[in-house]
PDB file of C-alpha atoms in Angstrom:
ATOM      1  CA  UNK I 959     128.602  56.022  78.770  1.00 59.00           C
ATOM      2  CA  UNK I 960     127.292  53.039  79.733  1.00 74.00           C
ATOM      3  CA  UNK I 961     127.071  53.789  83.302  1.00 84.00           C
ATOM      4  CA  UNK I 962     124.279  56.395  82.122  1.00 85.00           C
ATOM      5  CA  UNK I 963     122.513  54.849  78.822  1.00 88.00           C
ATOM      6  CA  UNK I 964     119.318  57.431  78.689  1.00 90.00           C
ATOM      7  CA  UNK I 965     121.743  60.457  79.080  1.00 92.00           C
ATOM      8  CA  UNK I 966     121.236  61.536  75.299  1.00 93.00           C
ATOM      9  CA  UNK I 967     117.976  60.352  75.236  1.00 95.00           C
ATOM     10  CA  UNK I 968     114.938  63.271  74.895  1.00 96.00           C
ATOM     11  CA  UNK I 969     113.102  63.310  77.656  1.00 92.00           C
ATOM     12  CA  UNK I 970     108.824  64.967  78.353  1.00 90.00           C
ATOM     13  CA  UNK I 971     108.466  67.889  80.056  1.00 86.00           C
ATOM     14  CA  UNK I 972     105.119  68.946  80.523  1.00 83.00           C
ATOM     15  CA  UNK I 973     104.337  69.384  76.392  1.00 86.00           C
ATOM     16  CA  UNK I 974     107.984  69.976  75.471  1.00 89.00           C
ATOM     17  CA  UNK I 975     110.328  67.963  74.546  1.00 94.00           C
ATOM     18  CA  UNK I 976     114.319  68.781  76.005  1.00 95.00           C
ATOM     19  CA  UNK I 977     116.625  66.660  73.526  1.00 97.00           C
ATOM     20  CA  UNK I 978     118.926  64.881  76.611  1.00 96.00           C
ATOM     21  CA  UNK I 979     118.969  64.752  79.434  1.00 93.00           C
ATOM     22  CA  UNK I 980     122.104  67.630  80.004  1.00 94.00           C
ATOM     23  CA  UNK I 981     120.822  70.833  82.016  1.00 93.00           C
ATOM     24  CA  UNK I 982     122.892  74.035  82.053  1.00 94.00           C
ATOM     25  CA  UNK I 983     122.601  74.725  86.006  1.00 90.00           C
ATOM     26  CA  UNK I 984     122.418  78.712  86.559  1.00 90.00           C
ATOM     27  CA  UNK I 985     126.058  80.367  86.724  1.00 90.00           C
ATOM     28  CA  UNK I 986     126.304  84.292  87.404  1.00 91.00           C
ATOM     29  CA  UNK I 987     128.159  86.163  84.423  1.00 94.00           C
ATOM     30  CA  UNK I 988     127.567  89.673  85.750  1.00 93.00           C
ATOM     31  CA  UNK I 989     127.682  90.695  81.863  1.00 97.00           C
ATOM     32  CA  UNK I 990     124.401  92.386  81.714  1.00 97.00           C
ATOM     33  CA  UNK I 991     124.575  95.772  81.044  1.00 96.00           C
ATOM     34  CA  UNK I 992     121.302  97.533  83.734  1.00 94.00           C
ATOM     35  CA  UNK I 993     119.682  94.669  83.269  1.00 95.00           C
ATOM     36  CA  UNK I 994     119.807  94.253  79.506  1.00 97.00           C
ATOM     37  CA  UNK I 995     121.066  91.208  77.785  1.00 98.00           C
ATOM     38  CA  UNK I 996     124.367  92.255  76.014  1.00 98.00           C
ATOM     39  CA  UNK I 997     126.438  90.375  73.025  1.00 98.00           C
ATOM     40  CA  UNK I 998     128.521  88.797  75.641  1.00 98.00           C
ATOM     41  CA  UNK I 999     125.347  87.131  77.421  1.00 98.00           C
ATOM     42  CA  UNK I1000     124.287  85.882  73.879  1.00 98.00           C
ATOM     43  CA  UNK I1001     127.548  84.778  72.828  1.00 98.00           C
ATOM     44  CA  UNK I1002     127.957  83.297  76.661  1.00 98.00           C
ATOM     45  CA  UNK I1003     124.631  80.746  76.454  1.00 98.00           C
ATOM     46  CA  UNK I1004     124.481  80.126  72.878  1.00 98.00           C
ATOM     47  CA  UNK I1005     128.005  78.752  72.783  1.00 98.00           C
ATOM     48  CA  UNK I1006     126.485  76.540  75.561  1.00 97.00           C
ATOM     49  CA  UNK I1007     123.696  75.781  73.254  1.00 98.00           C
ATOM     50  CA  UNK I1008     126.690  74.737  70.677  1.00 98.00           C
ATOM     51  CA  UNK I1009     127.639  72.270  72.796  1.00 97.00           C
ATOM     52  CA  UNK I1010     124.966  70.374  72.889  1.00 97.00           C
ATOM     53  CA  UNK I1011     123.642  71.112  76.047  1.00 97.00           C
ATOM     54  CA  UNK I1012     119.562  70.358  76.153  1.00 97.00           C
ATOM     55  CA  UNK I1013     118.412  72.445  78.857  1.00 95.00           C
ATOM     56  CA  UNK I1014     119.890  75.965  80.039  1.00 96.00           C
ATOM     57  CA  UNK I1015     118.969  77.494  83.059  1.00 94.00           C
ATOM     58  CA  UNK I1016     120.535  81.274  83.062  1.00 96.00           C
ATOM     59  CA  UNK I1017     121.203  83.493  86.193  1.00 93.00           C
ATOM     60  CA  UNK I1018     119.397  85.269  88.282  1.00 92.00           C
ATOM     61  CA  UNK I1019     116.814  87.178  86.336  1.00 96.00           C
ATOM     62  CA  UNK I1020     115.059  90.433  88.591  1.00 95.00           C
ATOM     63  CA  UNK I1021     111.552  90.856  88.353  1.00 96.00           C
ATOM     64  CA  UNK I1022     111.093  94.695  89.509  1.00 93.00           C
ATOM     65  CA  UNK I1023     113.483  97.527  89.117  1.00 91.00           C
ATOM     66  CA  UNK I1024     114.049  98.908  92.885  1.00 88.00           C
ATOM     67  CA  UNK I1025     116.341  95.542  94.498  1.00 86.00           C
ATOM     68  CA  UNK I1026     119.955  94.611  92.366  1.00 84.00           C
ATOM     69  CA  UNK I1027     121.595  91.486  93.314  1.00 84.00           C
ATOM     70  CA  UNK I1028     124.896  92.011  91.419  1.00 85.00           C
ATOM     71  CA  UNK I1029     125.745  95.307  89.351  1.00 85.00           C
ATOM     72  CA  UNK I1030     125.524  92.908  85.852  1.00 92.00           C
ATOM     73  CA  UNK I1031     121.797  90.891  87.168  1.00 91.00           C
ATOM     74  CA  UNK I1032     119.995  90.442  84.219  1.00 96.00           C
ATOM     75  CA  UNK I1033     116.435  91.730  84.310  1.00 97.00           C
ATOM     76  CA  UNK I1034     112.831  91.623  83.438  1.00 97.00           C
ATOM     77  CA  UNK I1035     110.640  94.102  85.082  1.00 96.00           C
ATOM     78  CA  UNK I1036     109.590  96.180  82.471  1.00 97.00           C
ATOM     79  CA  UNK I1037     108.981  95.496  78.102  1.00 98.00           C
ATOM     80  CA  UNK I1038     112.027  97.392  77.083  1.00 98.00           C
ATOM     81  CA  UNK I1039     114.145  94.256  78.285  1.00 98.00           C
ATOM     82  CA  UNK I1040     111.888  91.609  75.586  1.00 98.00           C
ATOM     83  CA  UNK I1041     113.896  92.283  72.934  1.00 98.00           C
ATOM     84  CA  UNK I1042     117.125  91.558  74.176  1.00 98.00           C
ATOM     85  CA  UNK I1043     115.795  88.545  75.786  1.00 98.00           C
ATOM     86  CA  UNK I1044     114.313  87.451  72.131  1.00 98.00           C
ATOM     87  CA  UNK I1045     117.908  87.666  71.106  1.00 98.00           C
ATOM     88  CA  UNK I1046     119.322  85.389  73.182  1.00 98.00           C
ATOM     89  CA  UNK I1047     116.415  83.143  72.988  1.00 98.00           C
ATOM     90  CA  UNK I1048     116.557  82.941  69.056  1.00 98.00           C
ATOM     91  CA  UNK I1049     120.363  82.586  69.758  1.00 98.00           C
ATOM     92  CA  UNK I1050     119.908  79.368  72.122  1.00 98.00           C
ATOM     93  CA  UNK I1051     117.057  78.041  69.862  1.00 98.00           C
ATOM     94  CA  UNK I1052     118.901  77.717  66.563  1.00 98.00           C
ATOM     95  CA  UNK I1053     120.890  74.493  68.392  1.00 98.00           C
ATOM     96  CA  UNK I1054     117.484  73.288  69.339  1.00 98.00           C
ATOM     97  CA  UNK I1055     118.171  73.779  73.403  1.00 98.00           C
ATOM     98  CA  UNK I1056     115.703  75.103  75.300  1.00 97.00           C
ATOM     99  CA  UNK I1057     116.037  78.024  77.784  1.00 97.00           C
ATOM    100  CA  UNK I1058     114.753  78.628  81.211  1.00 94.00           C
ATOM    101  CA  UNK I1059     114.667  82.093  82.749  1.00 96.00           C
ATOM    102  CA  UNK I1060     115.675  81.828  87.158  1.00 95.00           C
ATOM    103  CA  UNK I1061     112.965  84.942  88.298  1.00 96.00           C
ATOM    104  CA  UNK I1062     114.546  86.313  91.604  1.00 94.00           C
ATOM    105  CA  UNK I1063     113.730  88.578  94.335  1.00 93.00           C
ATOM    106  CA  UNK I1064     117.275  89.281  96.152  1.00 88.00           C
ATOM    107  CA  UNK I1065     115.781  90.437  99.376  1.00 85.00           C
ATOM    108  CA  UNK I1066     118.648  90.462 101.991  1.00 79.00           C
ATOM    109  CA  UNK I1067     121.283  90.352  99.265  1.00 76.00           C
ATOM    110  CA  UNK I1068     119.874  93.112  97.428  1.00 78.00           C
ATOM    111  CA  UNK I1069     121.419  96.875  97.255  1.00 74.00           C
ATOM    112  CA  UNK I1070     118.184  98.929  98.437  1.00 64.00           C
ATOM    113  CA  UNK I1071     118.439 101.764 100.754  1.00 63.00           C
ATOM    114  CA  UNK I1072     116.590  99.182 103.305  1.00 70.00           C
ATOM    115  CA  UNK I1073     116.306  95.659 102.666  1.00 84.00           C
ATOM    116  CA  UNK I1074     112.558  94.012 103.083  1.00 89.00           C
ATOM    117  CA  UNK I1075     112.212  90.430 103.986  1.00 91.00           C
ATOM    118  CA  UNK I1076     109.296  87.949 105.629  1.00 93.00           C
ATOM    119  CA  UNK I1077     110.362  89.747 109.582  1.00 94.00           C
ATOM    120  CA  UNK I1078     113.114  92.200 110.740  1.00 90.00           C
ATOM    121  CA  UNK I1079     115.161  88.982 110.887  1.00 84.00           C
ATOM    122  CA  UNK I1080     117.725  87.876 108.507  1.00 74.00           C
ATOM    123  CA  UNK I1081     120.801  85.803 107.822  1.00 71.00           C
ATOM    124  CA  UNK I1082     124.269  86.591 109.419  1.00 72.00           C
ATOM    125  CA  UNK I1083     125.121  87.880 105.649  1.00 68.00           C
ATOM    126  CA  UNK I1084     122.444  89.954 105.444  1.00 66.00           C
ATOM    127  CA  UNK I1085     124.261  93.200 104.157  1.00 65.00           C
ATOM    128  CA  UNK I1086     121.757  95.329 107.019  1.00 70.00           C
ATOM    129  CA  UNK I1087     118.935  94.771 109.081  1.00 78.00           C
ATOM    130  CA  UNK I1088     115.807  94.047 106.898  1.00 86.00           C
ATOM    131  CA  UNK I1089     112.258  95.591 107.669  1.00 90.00           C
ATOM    132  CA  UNK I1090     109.122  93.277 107.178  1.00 95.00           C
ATOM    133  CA  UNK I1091     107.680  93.659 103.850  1.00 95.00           C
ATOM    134  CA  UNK I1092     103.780  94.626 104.153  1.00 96.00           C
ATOM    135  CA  UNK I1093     101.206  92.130 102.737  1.00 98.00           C
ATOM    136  CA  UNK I1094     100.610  95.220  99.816  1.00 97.00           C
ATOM    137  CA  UNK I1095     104.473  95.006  99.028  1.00 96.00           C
ATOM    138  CA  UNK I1096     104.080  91.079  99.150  1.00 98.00           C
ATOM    139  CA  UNK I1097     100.724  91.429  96.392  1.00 98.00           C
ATOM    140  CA  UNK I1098     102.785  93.883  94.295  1.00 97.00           C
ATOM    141  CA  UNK I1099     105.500  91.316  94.227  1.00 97.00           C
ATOM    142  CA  UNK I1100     102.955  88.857  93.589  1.00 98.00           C
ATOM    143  CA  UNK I1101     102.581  90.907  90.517  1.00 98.00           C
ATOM    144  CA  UNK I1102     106.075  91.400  89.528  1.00 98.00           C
ATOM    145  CA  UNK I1103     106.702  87.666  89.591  1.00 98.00           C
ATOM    146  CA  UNK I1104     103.652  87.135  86.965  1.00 98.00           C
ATOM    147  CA  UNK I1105     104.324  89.959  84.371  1.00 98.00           C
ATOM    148  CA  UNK I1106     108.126  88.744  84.335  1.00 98.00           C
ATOM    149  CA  UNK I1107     107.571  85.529  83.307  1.00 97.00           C
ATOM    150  CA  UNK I1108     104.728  86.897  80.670  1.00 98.00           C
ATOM    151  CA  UNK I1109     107.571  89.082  79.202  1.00 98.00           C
ATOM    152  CA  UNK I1110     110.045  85.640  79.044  1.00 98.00           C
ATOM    153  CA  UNK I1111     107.145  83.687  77.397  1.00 98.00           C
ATOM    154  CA  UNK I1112     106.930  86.644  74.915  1.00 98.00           C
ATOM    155  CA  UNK I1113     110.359  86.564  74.116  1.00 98.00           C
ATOM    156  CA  UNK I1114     110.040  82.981  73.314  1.00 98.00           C
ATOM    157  CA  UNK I1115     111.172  81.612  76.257  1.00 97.00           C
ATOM    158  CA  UNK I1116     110.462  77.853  76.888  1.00 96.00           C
ATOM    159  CA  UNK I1117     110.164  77.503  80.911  1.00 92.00           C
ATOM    160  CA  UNK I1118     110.480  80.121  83.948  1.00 94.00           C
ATOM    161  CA  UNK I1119     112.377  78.560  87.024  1.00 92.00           C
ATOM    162  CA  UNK I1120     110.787  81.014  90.276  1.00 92.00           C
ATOM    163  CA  UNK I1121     114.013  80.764  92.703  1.00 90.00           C
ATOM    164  CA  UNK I1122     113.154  79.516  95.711  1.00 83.00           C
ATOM    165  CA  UNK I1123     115.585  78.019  97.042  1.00 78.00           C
ATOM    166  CA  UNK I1124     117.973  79.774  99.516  1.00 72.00           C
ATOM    167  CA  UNK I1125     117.132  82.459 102.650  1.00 70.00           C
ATOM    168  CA  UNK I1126     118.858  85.080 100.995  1.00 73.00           C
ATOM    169  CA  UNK I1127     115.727  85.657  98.240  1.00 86.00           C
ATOM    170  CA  UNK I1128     112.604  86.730  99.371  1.00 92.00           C
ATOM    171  CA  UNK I1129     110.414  83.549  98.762  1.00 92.00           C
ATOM    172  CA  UNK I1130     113.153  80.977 100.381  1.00 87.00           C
ATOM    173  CA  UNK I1131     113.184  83.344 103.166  1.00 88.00           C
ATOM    174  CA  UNK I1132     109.514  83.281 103.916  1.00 91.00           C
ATOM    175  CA  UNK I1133     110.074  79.308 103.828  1.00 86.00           C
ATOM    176  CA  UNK I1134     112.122  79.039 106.703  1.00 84.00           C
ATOM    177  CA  UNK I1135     110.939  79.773 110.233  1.00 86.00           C
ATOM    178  CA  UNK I1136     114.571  80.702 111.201  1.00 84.00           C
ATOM    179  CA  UNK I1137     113.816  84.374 109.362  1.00 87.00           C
ATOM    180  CA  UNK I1138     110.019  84.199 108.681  1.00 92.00           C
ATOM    181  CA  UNK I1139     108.244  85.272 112.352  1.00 95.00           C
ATOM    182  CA  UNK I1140     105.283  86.416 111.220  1.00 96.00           C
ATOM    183  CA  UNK I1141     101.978  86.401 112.440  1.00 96.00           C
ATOM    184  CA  UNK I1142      99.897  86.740 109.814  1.00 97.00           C
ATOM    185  CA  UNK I1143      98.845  84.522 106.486  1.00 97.00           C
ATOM    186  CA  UNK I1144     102.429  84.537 105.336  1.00 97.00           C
ATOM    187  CA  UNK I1145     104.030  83.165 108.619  1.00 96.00           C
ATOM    188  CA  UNK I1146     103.375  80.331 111.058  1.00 94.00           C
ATOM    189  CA  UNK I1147     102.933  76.925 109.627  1.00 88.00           C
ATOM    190  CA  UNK I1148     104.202  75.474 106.246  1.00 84.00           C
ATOM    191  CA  UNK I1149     101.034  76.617 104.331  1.00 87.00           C
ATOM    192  CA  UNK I1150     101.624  80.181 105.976  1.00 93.00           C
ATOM    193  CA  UNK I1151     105.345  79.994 104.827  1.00 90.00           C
ATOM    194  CA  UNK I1152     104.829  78.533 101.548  1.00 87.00           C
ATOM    195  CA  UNK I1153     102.000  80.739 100.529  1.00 93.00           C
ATOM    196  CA  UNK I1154     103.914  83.562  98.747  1.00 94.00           C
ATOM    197  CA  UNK I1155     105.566  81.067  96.832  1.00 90.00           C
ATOM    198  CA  UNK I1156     102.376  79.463  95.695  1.00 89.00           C
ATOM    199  CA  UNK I1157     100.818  82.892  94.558  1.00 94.00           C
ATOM    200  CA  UNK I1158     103.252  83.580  92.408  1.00 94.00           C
ATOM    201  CA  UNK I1159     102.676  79.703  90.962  1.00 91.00           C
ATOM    202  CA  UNK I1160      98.995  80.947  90.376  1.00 91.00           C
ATOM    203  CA  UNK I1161     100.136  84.432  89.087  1.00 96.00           C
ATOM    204  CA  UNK I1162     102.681  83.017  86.593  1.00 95.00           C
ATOM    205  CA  UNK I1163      99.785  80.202  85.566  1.00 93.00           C
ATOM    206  CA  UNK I1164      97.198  83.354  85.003  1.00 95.00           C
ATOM    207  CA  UNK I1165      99.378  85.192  83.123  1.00 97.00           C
ATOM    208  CA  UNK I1166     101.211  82.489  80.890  1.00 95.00           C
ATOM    209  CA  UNK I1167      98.660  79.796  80.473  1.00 93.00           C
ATOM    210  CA  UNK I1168      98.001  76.455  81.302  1.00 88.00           C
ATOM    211  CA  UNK I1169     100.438  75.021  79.151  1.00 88.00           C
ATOM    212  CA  UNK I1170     103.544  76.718  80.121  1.00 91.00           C
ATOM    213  CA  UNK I1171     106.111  75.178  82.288  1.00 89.00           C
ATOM    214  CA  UNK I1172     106.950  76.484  85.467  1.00 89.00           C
ATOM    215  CA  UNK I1173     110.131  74.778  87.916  1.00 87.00           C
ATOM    216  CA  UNK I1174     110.267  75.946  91.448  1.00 85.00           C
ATOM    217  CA  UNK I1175     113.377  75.744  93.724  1.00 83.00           C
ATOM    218  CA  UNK I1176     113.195  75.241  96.986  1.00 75.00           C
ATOM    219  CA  UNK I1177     116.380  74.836  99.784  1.00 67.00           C
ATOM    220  CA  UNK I1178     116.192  72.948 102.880  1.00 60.00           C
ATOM    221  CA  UNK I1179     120.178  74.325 103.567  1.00 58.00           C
ATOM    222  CA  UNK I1180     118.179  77.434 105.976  1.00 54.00           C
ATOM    223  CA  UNK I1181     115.524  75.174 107.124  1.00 54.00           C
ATOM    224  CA  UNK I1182     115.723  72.797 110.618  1.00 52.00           C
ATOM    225  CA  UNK I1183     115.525  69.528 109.141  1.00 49.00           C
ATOM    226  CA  UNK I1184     113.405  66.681 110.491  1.00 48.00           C
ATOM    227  CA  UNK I1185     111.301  63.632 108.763  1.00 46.00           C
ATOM    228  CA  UNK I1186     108.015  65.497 109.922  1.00 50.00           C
ATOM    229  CA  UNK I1187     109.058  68.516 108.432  1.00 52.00           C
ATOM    230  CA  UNK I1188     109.760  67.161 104.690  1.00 55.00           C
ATOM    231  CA  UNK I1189     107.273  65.165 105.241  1.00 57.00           C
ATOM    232  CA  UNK I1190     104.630  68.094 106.215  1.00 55.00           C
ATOM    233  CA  UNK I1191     105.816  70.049 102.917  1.00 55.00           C
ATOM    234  CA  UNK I1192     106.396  67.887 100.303  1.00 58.00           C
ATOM    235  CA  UNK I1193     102.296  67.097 101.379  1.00 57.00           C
ATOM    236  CA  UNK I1194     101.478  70.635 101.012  1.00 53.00           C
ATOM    237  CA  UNK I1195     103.171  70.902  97.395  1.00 55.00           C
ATOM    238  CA  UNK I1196     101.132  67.914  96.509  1.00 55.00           C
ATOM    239  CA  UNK I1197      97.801  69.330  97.337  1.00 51.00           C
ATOM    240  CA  UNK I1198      98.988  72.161  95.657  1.00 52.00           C
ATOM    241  CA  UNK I1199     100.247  70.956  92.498  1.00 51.00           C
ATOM    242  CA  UNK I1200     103.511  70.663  92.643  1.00 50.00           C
ATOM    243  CA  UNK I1201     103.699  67.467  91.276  1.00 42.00           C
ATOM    244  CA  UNK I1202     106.753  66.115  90.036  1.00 41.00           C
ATOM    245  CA  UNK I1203     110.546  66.081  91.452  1.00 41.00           C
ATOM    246  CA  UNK I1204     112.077  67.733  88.005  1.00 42.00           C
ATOM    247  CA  UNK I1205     115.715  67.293  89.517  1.00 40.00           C
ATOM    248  CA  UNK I1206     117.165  66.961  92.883  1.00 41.00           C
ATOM    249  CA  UNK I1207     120.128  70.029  92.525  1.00 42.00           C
ATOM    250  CA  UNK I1208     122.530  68.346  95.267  1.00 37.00           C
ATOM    251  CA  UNK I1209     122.930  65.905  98.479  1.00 36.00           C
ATOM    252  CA  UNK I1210     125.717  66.355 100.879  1.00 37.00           C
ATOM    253  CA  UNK I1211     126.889  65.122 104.496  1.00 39.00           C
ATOM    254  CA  UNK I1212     124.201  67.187 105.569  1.00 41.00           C
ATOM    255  CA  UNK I1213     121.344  65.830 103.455  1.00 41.00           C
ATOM    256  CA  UNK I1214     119.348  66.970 100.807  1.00 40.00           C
ATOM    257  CA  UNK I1215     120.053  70.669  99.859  1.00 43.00           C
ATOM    258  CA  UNK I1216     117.932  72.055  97.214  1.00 47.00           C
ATOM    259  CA  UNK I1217     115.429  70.386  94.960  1.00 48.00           C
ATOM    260  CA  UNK I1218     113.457  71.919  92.324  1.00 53.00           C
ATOM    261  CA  UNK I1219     109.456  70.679  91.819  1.00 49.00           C
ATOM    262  CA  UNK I1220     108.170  70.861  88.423  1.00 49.00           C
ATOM    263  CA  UNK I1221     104.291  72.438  88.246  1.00 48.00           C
ATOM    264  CA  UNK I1222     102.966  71.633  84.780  1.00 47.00           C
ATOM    265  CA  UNK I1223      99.419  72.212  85.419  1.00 47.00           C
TER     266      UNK I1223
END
């Protein structure tokens, strides 16, 4: 281990304190049961937590009840799913790891009768051709986003991770001009495509305080890549807040991928 000497170490996030450096990257299980966290999810992540891991980031977590990702999503639109969710984290907690809930909005991937996304635009996967969402869907959402990770922080949840990162969820789709065409606040430049994103930062802040750690993921796989552009963004998440690079998820031939910005205050 001496390639990697500060592996075990703890390391500062925000006001907590993860025990090593070892994160638990977000896997689908499908082994929710509607939503709820079942025996198998617990048994799934605390084993995890067993093993020493110091950080666990679970799947996809939905924040409102009307767009499914897969049939076994877990879920966290309403306060019947708390308790399950204290469960697990109790379960995770007893092998002092900490847990962070990945908030989604599955957009184009979802299994609506009719998809929503930033334009009528959408991914060669999309499963059918979205509509626009209207800017009272968007403040709903807006909504959704905030009272989710309230009901995580209830539960005892340490840190909510609002997914980002690839066009197939609603907020990584409004960051890419390949799908996002509109004309109004939420399209155009990078602070037009960035600003749904950034009011669910503020929502999340309002509802869980200033203490509470948010992460943010953000993909540059379904974005046209250029200096000016990473440039032009990674300026706008300053001003914003988004201050730290809390882990870069992977590079490739084609360049950086996905990186996830830590917003502690």
């Amino acid at each position: 281990m001496n390639q990697f000497p500060h592996l075990f170490e703890p390391i500062r996030i925000g006001k907590q304190t993860v025990k090593n450096r070892i994160f638990m990257p977000p896997l689908s299980t499908n082994l929710a049961d509607k939503g709820y966290v079942t025996d198998a999810l617990i048994e799934h992540y605390s084993n995890r937590a067993k093993g020493g891991v110091g950080l666990i980031v679970t799947e996809v977590t939905t924040v409102e009840p009307t767009y499914t990702y897969l049939p076994g999503d877990m879920s966290i639109y309403d306060d019947s799913y708390i308790p399950g969710w204290k469960k697990l984290v109790d379960a995770v907690h007893q092998y002092d790891t900490k847990i962070l809930s990945q908030l989604f909005h599955p957009a184009y991937m979802a299994f609506p009768p009719q998809l929503i996304a930033p334009s009528n635009v959408g991914p060669y996967y999309a499963k059918a051709a979205p509509r626009a969402a209207t800017v009272e869907e968007l403040h709903v959402i807006v909504r959704q986003f905030g009272e989710a990770a309230h009901r995580f922080q209830q539960a005892g949840g340490d840190v909510v991770e609002i997914q980002g990162a690839h066009a197939h969820g609603l907020l990584g789709g409004f960051l890419t001009p390949l799908y996002n065409k509109r004309t109004d606040e939420y399209g155009g430049d990078i602070n037009g495509r960035l600003r749904l994103t950034l009011e669910v930062i503020e929502e999340v802040r309002k509802m869980c305080g200033e203490d509470f750690i948010i992460d943010v993921t953000h993909s540059f796989r379904n974005i046209p890549i250029s200096v000016t552009m990473i440039s032009n963004y990674l300026e706008v998440s300053t001003k914003k807040q988004l201050k730290h690079l809390f882990y870069g998820n992977y590079i490739d031939k084609q360049g950086l991928q996905e990186l996830s910005l830590y917003y502690p205050h």
